[in-house]
mmCIF file of C-alpha atoms in Angstrom:
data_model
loop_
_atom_site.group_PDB
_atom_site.id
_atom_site.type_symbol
_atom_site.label_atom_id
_atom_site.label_comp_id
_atom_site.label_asym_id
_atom_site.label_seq_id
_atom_site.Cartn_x
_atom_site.Cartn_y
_atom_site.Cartn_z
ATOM 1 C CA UNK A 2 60.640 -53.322 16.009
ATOM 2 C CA UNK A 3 63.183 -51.581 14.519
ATOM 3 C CA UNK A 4 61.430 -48.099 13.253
ATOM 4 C CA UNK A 5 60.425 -44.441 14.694
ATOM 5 C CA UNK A 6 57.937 -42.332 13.892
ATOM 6 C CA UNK A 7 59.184 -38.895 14.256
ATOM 7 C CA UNK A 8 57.323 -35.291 13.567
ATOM 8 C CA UNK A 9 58.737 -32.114 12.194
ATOM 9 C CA UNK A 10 59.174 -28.647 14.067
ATOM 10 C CA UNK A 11 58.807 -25.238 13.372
ATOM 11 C CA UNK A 12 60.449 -24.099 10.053
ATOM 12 C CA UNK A 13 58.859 -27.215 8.007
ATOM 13 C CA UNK A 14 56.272 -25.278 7.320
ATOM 14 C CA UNK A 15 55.287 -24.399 2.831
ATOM 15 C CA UNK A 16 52.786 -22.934 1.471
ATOM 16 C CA UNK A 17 50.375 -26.018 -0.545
ATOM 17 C CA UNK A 18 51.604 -28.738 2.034
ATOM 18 C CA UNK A 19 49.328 -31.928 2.346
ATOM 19 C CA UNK A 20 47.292 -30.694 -0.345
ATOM 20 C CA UNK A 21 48.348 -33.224 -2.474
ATOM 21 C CA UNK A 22 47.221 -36.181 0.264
ATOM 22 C CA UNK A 23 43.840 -34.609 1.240
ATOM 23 C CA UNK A 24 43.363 -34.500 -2.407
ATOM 24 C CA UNK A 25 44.133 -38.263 -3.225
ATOM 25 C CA UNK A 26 43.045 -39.903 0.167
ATOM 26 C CA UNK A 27 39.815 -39.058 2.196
ATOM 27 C CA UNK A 28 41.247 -40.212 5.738
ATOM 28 C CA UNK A 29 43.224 -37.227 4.967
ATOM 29 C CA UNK A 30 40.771 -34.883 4.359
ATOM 30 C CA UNK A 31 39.500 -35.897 7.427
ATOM 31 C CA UNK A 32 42.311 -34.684 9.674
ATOM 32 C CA UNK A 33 42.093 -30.798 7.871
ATOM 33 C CA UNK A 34 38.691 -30.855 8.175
ATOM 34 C CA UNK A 35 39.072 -31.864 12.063
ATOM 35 C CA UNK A 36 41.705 -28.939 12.631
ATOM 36 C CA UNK A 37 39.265 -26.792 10.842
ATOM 37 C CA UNK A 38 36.258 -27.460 12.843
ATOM 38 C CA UNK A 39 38.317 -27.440 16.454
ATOM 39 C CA UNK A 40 39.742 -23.840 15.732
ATOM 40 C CA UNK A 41 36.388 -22.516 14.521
ATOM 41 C CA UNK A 42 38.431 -21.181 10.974
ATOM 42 C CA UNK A 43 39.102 -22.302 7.643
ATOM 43 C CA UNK A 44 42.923 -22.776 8.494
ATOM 44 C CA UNK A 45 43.238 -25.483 5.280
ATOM 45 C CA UNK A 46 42.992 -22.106 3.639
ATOM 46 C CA UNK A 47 46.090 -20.594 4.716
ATOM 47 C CA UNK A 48 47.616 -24.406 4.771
ATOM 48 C CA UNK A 49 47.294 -24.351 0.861
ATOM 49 C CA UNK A 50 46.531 -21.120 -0.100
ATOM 50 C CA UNK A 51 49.144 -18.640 1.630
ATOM 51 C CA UNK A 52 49.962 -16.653 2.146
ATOM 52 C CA UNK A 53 53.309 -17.947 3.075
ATOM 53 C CA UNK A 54 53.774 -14.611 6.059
ATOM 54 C CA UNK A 55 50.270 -15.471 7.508
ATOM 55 C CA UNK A 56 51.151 -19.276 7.130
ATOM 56 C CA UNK A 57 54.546 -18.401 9.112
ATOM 57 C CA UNK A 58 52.918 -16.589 11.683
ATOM 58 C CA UNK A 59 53.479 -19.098 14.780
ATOM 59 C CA UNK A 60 49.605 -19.326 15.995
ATOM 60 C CA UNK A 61 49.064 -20.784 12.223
ATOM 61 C CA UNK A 62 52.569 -22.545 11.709
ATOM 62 C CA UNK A 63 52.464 -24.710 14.514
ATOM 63 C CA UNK A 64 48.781 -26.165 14.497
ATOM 64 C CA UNK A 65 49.289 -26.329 10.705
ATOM 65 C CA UNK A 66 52.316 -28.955 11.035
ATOM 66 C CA UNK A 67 50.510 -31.075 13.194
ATOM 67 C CA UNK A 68 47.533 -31.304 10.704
ATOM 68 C CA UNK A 69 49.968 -32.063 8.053
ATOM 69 C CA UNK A 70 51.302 -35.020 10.236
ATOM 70 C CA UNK A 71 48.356 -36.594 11.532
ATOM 71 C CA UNK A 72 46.963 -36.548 8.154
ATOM 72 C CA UNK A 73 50.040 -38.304 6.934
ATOM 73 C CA UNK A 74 49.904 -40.391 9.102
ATOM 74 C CA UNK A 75 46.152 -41.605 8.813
ATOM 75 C CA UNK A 76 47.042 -42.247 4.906
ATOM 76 C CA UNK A 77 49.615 -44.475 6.226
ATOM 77 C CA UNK A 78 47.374 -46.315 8.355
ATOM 78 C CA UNK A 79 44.614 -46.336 5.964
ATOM 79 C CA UNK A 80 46.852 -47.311 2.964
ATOM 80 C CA UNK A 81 49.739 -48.956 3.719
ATOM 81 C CA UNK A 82 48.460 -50.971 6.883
ATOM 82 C CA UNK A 83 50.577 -49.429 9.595
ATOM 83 C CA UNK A 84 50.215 -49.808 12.742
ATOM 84 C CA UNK A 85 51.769 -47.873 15.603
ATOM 85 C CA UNK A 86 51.488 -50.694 18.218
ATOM 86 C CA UNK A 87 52.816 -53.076 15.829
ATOM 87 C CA UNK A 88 55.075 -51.307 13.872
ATOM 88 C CA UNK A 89 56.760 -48.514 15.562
ATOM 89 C CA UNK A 90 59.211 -48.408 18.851
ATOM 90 C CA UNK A 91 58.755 -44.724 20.074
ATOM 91 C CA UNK A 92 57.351 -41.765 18.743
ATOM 92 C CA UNK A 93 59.228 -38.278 18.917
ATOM 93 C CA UNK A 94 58.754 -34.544 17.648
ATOM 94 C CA UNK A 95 60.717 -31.707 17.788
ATOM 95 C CA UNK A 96 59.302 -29.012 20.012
ATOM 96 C CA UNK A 97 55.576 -28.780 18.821
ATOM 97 C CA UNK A 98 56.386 -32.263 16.740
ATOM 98 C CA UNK A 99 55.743 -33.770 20.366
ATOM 99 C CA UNK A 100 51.671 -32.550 19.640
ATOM 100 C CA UNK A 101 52.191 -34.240 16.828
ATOM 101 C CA UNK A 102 53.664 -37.360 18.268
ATOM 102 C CA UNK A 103 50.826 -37.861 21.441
ATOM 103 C CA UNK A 104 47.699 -37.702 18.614
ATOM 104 C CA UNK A 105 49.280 -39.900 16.667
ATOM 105 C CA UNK A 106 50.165 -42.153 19.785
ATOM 106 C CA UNK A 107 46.640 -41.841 21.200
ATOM 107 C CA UNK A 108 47.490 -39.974 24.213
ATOM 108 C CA UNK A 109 45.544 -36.692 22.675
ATOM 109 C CA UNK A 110 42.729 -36.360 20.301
ATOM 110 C CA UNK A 111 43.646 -33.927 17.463
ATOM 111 C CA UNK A 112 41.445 -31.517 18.256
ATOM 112 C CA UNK A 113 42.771 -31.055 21.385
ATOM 113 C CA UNK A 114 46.120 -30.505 20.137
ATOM 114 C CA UNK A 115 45.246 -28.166 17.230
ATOM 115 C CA UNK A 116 44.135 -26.356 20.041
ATOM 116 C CA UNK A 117 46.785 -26.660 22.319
ATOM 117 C CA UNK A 118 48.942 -25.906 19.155
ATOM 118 C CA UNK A 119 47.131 -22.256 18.609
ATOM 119 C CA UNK A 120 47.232 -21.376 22.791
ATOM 120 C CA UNK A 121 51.210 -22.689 22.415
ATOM 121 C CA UNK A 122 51.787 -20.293 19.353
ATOM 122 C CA UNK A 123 50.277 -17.124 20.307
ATOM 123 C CA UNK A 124 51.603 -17.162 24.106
ATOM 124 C CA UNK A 125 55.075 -17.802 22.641
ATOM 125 C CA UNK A 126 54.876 -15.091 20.368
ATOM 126 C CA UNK A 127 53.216 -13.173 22.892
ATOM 127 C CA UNK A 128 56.148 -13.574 26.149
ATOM 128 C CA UNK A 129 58.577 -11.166 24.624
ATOM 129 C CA UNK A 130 58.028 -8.616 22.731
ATOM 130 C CA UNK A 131 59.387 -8.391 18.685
ATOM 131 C CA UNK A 132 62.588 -7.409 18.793
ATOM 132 C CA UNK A 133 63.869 -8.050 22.557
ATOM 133 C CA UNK A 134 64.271 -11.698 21.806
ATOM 134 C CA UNK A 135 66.419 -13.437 19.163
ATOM 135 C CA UNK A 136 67.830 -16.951 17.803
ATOM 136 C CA UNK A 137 71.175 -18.058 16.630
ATOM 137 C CA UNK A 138 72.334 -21.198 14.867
ATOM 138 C CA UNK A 139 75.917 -22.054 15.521
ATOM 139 C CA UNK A 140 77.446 -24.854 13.477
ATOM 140 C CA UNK A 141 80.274 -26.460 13.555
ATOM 141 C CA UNK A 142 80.428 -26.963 17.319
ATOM 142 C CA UNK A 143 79.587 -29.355 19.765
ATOM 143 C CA UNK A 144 76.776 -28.650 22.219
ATOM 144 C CA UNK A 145 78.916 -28.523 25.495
ATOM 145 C CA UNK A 146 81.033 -25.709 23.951
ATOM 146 C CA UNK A 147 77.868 -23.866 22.477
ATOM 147 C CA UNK A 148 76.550 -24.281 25.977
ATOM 148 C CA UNK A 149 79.955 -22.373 26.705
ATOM 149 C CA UNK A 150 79.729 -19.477 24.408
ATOM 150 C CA UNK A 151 75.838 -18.889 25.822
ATOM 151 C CA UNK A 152 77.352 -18.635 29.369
ATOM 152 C CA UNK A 153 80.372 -15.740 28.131
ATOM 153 C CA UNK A 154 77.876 -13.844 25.934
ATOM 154 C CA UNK A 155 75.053 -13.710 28.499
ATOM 155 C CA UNK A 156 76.781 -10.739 30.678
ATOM 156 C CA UNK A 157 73.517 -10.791 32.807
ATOM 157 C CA UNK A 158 70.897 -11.163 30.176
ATOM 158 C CA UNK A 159 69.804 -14.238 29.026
ATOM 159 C CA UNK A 160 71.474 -16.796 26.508
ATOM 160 C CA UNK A 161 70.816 -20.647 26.346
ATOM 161 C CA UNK A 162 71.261 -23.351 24.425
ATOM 162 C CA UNK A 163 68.052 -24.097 22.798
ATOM 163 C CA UNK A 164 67.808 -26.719 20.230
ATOM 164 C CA UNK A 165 71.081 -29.436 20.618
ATOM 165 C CA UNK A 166 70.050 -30.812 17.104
ATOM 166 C CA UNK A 167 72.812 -33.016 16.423
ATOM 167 C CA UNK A 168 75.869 -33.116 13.680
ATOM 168 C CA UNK A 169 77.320 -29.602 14.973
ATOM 169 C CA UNK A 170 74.085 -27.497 15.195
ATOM 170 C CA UNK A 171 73.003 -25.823 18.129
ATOM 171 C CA UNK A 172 70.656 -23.234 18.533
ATOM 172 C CA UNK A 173 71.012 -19.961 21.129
ATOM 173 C CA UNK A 174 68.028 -18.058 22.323
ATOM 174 C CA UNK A 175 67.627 -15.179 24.375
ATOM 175 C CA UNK A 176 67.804 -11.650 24.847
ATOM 176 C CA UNK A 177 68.966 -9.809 21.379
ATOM 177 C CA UNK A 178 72.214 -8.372 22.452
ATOM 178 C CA UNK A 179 72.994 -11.246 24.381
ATOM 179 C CA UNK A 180 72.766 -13.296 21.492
ATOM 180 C CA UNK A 181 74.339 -11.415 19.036
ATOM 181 C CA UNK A 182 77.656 -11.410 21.133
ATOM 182 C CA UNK A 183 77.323 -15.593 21.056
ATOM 183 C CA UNK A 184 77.928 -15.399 17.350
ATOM 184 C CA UNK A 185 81.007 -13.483 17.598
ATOM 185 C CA UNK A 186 82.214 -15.441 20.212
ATOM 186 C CA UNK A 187 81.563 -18.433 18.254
ATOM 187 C CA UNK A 188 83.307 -17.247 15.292
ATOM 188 C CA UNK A 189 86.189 -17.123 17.855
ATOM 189 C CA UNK A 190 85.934 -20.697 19.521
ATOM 190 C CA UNK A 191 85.797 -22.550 16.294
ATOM 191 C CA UNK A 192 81.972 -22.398 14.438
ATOM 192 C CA UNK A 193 81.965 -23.030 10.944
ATOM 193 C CA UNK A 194 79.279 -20.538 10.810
ATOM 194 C CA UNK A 195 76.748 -18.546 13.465
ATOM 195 C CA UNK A 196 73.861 -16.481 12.358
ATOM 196 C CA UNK A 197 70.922 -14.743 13.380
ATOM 197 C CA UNK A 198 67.731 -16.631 12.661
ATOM 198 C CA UNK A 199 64.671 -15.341 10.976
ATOM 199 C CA UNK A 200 62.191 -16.192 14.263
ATOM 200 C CA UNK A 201 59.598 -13.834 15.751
ATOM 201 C CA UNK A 202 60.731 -14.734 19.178
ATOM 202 C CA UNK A 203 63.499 -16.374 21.247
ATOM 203 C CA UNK A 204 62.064 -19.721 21.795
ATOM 204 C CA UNK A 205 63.112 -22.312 24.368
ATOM 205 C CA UNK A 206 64.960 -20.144 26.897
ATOM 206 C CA UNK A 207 64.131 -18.654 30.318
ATOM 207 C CA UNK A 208 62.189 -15.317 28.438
ATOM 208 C CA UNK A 209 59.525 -18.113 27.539
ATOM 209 C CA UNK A 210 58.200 -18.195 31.180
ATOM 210 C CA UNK A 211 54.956 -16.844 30.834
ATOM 211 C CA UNK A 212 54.360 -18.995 27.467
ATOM 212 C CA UNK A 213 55.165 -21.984 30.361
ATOM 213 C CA UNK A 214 52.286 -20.721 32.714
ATOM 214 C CA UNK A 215 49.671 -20.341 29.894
ATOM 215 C CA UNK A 216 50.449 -24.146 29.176
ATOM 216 C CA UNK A 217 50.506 -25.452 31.951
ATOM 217 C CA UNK A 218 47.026 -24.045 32.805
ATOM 218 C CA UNK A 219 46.209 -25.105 28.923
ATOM 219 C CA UNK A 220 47.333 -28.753 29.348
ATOM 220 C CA UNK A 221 45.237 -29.545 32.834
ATOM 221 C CA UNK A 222 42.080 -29.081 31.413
ATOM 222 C CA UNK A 223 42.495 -31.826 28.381
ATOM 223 C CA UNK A 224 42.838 -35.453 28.929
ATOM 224 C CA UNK A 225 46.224 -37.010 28.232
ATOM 225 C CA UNK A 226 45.894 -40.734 27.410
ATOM 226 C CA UNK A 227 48.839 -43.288 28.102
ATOM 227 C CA UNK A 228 50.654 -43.611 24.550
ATOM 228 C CA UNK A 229 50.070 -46.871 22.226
ATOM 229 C CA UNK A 230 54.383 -46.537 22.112
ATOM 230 C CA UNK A 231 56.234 -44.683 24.059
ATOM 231 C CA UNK A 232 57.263 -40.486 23.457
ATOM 232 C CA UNK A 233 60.853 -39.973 23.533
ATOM 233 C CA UNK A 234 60.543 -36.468 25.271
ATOM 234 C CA UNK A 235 62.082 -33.288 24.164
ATOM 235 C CA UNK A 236 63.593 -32.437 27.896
ATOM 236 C CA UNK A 237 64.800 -35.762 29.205
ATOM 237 C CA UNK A 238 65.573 -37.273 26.127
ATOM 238 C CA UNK A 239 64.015 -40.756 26.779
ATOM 239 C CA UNK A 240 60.890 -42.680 26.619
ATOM 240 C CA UNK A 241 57.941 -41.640 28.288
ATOM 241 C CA UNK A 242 54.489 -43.561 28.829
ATOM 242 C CA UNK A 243 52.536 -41.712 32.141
ATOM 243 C CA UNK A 244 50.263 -39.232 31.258
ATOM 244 C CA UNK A 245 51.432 -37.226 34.289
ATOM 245 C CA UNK A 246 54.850 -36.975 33.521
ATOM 246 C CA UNK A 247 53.974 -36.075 29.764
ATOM 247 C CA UNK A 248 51.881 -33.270 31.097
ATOM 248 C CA UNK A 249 54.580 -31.667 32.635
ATOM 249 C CA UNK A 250 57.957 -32.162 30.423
ATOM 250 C CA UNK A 251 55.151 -30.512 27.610
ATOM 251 C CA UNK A 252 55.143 -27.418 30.525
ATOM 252 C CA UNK A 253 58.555 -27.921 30.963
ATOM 253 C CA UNK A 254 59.581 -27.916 26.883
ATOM 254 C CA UNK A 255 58.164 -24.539 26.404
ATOM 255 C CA UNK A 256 61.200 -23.202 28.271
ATOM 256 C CA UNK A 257 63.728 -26.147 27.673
ATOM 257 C CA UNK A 258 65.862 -27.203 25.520
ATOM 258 C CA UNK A 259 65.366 -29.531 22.510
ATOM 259 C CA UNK A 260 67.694 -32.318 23.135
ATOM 260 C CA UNK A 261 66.704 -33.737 19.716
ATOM 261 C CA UNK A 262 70.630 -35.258 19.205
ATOM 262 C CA UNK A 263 70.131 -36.995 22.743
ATOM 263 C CA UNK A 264 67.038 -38.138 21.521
ATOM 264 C CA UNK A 265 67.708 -39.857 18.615
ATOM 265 C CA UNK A 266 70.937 -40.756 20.029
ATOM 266 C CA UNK A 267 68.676 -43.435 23.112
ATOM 267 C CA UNK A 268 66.615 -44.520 20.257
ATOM 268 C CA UNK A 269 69.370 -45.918 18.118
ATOM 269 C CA UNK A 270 70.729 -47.453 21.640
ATOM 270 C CA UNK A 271 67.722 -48.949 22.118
ATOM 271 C CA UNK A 272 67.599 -51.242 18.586
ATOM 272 C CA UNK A 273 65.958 -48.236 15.737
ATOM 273 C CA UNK A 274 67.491 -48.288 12.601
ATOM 274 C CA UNK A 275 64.930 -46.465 10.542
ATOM 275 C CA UNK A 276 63.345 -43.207 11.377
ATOM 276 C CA UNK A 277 60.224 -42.241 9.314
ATOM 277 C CA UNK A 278 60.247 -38.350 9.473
ATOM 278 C CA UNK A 279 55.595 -38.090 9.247
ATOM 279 C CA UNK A 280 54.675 -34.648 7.688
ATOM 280 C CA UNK A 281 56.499 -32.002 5.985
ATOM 281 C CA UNK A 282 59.993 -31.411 5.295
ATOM 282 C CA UNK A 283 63.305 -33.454 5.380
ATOM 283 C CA UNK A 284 65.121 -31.604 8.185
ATOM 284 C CA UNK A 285 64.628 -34.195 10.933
ATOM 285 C CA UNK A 286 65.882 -37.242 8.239
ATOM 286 C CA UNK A 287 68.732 -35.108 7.352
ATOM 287 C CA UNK A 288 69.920 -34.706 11.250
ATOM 288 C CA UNK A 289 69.617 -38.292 12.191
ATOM 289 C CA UNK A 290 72.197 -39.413 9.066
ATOM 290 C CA UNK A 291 74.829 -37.126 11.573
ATOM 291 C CA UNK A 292 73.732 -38.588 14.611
ATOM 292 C CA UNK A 293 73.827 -41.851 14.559
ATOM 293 C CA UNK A 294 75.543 -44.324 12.258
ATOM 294 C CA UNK A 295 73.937 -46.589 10.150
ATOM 295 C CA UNK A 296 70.168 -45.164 11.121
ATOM 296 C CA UNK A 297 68.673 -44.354 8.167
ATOM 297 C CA UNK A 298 65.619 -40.892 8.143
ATOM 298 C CA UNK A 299 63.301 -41.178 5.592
ATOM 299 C CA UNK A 300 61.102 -38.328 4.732
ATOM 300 C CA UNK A 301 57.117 -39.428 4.530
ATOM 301 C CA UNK A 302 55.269 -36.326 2.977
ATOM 302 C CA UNK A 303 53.481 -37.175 -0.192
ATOM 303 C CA UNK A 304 51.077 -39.908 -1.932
ATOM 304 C CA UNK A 305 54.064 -40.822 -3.566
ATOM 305 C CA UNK A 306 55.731 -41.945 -0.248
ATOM 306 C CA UNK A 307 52.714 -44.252 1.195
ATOM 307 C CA UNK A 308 53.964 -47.326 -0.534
ATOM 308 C CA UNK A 309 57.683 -47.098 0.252
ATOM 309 C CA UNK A 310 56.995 -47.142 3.852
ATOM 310 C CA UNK A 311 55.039 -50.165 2.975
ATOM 311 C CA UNK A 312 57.461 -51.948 2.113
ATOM 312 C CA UNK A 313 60.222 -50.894 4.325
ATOM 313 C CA UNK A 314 58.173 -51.920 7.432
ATOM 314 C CA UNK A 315 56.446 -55.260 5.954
ATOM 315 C CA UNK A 316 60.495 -55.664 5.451
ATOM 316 C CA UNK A 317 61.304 -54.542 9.181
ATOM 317 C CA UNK A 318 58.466 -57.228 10.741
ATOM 318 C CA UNK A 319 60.148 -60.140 8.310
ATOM 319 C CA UNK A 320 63.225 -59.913 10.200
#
């Protein structure tokens, strides 16, 4: 098996997404309806409808990305005959892509992680408060020297490296001032560009603590399966099948960083040349083209995408 399955992040998010699918396919209906019913609100609403600030509000964003997967996903298994045992190596999201990744895996059912997903998103939003915490993308330099310019600019406060996304983009989090000095120090060491980010809160960094405890209680009360493939983890950047240790790298994700180039990077060791990107957006398939060479992303969204991945992966099981 030479294919991923991978799920978009934060930031994939647009107003009228998966409308088209639950329109055209029922088994994708199915999936909004299921989100609906486990967060007791009409959420498909605000998935389709807008608008766009309520959609980008992090306690709708993130359990509104996952529906938008899964349902992909079930049109893919509905129409196109895939089959993650059969037809996919590892599965992999970026930061709340992994609650993405474990329902489509089997290791959660969806309504448990559309409500993991809301409990996530409001106790992130809720650890710092607006305007303490910030976000910084700095491109055009490698992770170990962003990691550098975090360390100078932190002067006692905190700033981390929080997504290493691969092809020269890393993103800082942490406290405001802290971060604002890593983009002028950046500009000095060599980034192409660094820039503020428009985020509600500084995600994956230390200042996420208490969004860490609220998860951890969160995640021991729901039952976490073994996966059908294995979960290439955010935190340790390889494959992961014990329910145990998935519990707690979720915990530990909440505070870590992304190590999404790492990630794709063991992948592409281990034999994956094709990386299906399930849901909205084309960010992840855009990232992997930088990271590794010859791996090709391709973005699965829309009805008009169910039959190319038919044929790419009744081409991947011929070889």
């Amino acid at each position: 098996m030479t294919a991923a399955f991978t799920f978009p992040g934060q930031g994939s998010q647009a107003v009228g997404m998966g409308k088209a699918l639950a329109d055209a396919f029922p088994a994708a209906r199915a999936i909004f309806d299921e989100v609906d019913s486990a967060l007791g609100e009409k959420l498909t609403g605000v998935i389709w409808d807008g608008p766009a600030e309520t959609l980008q509000l992090t306690e709708n964003a993130q359990p509104a990305l996952m529906a938008v997967s899964l349902a992909t996903l079930r049109v893919l298994e509905a129409e196109a005959g895939v089959s993650l045992g059969r037809d996919v190596a590892y599965v992999a999201g970026h930061s709340l892509g992994e609650y993405s990744a474990l329902p489509a895996a089997g290791s959660l059912t969806v309504s448990d992680a559309a409500r993991l997903l809301r409990t996530r998103g409001l106790a992130m939003q809720k650890a710092v408060p607006v305007g303490v915490g910030a976000m910084a993308a700095l491109l055009g330099l490698d992770y170990e020297a962003a990691v550098e310019v975090a360390a100078a600019a932190a002067e006692g406060q905190v700033c981390e490296a929080a997504n290493d996304n691969g092809g020269g983009q890393v993103v800082v989090s942490g406290d405001k001032a802290a971060v604002e000095r890593a983009t002028e120090i950046a500009k000095t060491r060599g980034a192409k560009r660094a820039m503020m980010l428009p985020v509600s809160a500084p995600f994956h960094c230390r200042l996420m603590q208490p969004a860490a405890d609220i998860m951890a209680a969160a995640l021991a009360k729901v039952t976490i399966k073994p996966p059908v493939v294995p979960l290439v983890s955010n935190v340790v950047a390889r494959a992961l099948t014990d329910p145990d240790e998935i519990r707690r790298r979720l915990v530990e994700q909440v505070t870590g960083t992304v190590r999404w180039r790492e990630s794709v990077g063991y992948m592409a060791e281990q034999g994956v040349t094709r990386f299906f990107e399930i849901g909205a957006g084309k960010v992840l398939s855009g990232l992997v083209r930088r990271i590794a060479d010859g791996a090709v992303g391709i973005a699965v969204g829309g009805p008009n995408d169910i039959a190319g991945v038919k044929d790419a992966l009744t081409a991947a099981r011929a070889v």
